[in-house]
XYZ file of N, CA and C in Angstrom:
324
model
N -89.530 -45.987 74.986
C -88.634 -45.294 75.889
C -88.682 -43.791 75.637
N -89.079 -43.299 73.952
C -88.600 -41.916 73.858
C -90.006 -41.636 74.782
N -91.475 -41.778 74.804
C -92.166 -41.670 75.099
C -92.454 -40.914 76.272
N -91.743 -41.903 77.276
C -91.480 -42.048 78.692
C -90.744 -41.138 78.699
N -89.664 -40.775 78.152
C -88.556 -39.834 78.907
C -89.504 -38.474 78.337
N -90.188 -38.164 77.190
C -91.215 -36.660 77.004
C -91.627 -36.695 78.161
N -92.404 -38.085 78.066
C -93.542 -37.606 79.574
C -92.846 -37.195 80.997
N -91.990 -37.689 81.349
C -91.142 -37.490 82.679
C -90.524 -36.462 82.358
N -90.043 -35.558 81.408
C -89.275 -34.187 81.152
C -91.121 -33.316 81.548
N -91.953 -33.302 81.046
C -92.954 -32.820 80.962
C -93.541 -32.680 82.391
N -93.162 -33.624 83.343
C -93.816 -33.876 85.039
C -93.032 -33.270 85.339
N -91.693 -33.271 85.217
C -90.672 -32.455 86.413
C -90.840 -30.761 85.991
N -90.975 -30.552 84.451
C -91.339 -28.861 84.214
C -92.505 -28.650 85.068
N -93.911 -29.470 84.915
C -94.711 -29.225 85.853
C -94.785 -28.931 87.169
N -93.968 -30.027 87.859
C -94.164 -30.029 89.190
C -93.168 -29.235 89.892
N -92.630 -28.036 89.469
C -91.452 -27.284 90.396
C -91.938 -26.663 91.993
N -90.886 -26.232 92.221
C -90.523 -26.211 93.593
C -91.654 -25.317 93.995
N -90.796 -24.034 94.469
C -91.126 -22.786 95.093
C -92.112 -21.636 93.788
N -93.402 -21.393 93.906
C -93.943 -20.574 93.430
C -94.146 -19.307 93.588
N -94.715 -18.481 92.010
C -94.555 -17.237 92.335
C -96.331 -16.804 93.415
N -95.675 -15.718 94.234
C -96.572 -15.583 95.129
C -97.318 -14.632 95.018
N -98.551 -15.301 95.276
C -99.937 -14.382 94.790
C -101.012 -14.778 93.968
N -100.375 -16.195 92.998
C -101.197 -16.431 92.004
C -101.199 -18.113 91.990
N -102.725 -18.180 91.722
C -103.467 -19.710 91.643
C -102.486 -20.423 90.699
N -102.309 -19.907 89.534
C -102.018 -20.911 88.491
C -100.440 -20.584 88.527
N -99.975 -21.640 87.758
C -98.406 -21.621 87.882
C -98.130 -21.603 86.611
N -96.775 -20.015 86.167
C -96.439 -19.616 85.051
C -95.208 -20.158 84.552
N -95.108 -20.455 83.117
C -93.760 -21.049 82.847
C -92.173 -21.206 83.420
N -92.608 -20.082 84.364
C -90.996 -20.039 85.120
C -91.184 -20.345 86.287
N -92.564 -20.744 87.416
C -92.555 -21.696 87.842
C -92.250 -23.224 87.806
N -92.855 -23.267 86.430
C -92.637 -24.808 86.083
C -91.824 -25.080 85.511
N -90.108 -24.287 85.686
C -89.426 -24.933 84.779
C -88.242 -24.323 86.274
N -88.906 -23.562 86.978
C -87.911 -23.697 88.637
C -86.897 -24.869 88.942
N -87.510 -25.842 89.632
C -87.214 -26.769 89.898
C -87.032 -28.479 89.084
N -87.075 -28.183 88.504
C -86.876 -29.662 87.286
C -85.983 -30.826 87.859
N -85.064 -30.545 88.021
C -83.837 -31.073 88.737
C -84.554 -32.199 90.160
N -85.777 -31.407 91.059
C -85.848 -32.055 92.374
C -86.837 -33.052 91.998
N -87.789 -32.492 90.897
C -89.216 -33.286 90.795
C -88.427 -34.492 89.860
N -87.553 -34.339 89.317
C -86.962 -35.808 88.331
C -86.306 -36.992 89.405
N -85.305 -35.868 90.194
C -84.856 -36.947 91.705
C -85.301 -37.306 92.023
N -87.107 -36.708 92.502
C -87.742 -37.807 93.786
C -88.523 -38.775 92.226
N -88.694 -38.960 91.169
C -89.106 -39.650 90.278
C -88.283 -40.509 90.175
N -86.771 -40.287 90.237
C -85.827 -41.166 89.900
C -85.770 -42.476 91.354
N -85.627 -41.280 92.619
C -85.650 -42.333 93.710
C -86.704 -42.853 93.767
N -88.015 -42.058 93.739
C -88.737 -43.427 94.461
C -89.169 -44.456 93.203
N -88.575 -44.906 91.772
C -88.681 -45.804 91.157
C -87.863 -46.673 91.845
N -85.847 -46.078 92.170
C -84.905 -47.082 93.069
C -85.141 -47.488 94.175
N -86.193 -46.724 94.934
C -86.397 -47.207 95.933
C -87.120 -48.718 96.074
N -87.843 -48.547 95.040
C -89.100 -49.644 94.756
C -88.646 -50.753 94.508
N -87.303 -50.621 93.990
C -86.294 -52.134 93.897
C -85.703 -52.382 94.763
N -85.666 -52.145 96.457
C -85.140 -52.314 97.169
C -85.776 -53.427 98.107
N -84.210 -54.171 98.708
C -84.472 -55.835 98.695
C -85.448 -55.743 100.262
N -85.137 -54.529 101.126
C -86.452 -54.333 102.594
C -87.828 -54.612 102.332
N -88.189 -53.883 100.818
C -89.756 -54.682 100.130
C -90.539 -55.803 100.197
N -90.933 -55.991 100.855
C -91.826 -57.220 100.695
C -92.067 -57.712 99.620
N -91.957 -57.852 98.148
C -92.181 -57.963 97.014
C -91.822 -58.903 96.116
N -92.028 -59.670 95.288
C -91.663 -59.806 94.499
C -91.667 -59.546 92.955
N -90.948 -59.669 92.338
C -90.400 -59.245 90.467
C -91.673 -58.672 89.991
N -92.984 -59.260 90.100
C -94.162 -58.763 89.151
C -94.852 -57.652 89.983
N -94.700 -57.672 91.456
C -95.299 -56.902 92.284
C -93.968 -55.685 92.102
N -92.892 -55.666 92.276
C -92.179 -54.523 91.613
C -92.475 -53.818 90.382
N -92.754 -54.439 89.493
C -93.123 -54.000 88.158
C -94.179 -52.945 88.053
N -95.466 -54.194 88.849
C -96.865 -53.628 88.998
C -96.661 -51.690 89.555
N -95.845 -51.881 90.607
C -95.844 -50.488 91.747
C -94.961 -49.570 90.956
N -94.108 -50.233 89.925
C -93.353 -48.768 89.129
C -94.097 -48.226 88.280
N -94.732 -49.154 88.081
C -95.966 -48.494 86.915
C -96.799 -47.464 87.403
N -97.054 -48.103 88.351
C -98.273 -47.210 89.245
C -97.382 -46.057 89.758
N -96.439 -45.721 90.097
C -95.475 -44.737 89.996
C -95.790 -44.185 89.067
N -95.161 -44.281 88.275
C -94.980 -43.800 86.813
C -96.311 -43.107 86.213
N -97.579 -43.719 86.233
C -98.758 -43.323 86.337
C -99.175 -42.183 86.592
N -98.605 -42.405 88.083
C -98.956 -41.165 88.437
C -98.593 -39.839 88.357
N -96.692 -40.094 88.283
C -96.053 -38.884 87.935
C -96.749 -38.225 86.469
N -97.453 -39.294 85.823
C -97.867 -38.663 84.572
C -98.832 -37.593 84.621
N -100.416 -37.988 85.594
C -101.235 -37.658 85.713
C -100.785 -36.154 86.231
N -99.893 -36.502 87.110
C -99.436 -34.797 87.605
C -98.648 -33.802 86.829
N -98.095 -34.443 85.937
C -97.385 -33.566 85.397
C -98.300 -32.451 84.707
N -99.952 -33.187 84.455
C -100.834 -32.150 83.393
C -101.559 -31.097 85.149
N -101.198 -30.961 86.121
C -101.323 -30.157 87.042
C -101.092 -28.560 86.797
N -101.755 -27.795 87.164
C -101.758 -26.551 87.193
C -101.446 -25.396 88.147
N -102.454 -26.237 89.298
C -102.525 -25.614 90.488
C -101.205 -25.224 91.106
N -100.657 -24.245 91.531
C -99.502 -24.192 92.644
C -100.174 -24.712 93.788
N -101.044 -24.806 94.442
C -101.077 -25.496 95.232
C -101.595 -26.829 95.600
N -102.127 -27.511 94.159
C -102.273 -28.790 94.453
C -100.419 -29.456 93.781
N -99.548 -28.751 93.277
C -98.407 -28.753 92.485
C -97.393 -28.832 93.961
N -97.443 -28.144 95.080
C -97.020 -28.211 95.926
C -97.375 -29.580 97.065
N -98.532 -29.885 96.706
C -99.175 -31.045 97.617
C -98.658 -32.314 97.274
N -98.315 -32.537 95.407
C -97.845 -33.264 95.155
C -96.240 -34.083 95.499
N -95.808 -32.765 95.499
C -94.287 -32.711 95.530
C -94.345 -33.176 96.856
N -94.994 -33.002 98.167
C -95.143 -33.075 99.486
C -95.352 -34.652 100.063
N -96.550 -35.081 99.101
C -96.751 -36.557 99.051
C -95.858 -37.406 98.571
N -95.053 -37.142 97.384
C -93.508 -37.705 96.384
C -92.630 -37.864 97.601
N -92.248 -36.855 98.595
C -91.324 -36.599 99.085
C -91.761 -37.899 100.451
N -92.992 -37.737 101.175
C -93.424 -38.432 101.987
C -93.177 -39.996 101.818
N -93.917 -40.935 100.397
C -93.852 -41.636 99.928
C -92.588 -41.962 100.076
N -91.514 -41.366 99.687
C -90.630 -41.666 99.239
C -89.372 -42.083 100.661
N -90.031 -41.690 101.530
C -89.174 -41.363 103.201
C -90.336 -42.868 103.496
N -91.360 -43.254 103.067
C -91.640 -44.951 103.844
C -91.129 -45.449 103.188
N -90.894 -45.678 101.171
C -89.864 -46.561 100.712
C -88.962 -46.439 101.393
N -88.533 -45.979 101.614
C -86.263 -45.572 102.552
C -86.213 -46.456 103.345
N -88.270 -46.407 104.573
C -88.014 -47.221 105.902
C -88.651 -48.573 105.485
N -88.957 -49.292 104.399
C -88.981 -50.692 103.686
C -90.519 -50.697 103.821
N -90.977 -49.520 104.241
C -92.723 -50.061 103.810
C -93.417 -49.604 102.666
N -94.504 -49.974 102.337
C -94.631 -49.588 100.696
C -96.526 -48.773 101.435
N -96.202 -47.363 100.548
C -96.905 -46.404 100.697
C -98.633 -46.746 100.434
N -99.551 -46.294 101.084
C -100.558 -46.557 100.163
C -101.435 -46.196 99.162
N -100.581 -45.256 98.453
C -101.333 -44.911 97.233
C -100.758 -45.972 95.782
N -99.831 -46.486 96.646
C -99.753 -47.536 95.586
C -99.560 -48.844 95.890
N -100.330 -49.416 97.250
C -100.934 -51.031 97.563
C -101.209 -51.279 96.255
């Protein structure tokens, strides 16, 4: 668990909001902007994934939080402001078909 919660403190410093403008790479006070939004859409779209509109069952829930989870990891080692922005864009997307009970496909 302590593991998990480094790594997910570590994705949301990464993945902040609004960047500074002008520059490719994103500086510590970019990535520590927004913390707060990139943990919410981490937090919802795990709750979302337990929601009974899912087609799913117990092991296929499991399977897709993982794969969640996965991924928030992979991004958190992101750099780019603008692949950092793409992410947050796709989280947010993803997260608006969980709401309408269909399950996204980056994580069929």
């Amino acid at each position: 668990m302590k593991t998990e919660s480094k790594t997910i403190l570590k994705a949301y410093q990464t993945l902040g909001g609004q960047m500074s403008k002008g520059l490719i790479w994103a500086t510590a006070e970019d990535l520590s902007r927004n913390r707060g939004r990139v943990l919410s859409l981490y937090r919802q779209v795990l709750r979302s994934l337990n929601s009974p509109d899912l087609p799913l069952n117990l092991a296929a829930r499991l399977h897709r939080k993982a794969q969640a989870r996965a991924i928030f990891m992979v991004a958190a080692e992101e750099r780019s402001i603008h692949n950092i922005k793409d992410l947050i864009d796709v989280a947010e997307y993803s997260l608006s078909l969980l709401r309408k009970g269909e399950i996204p496909k980056y994580i069929q």
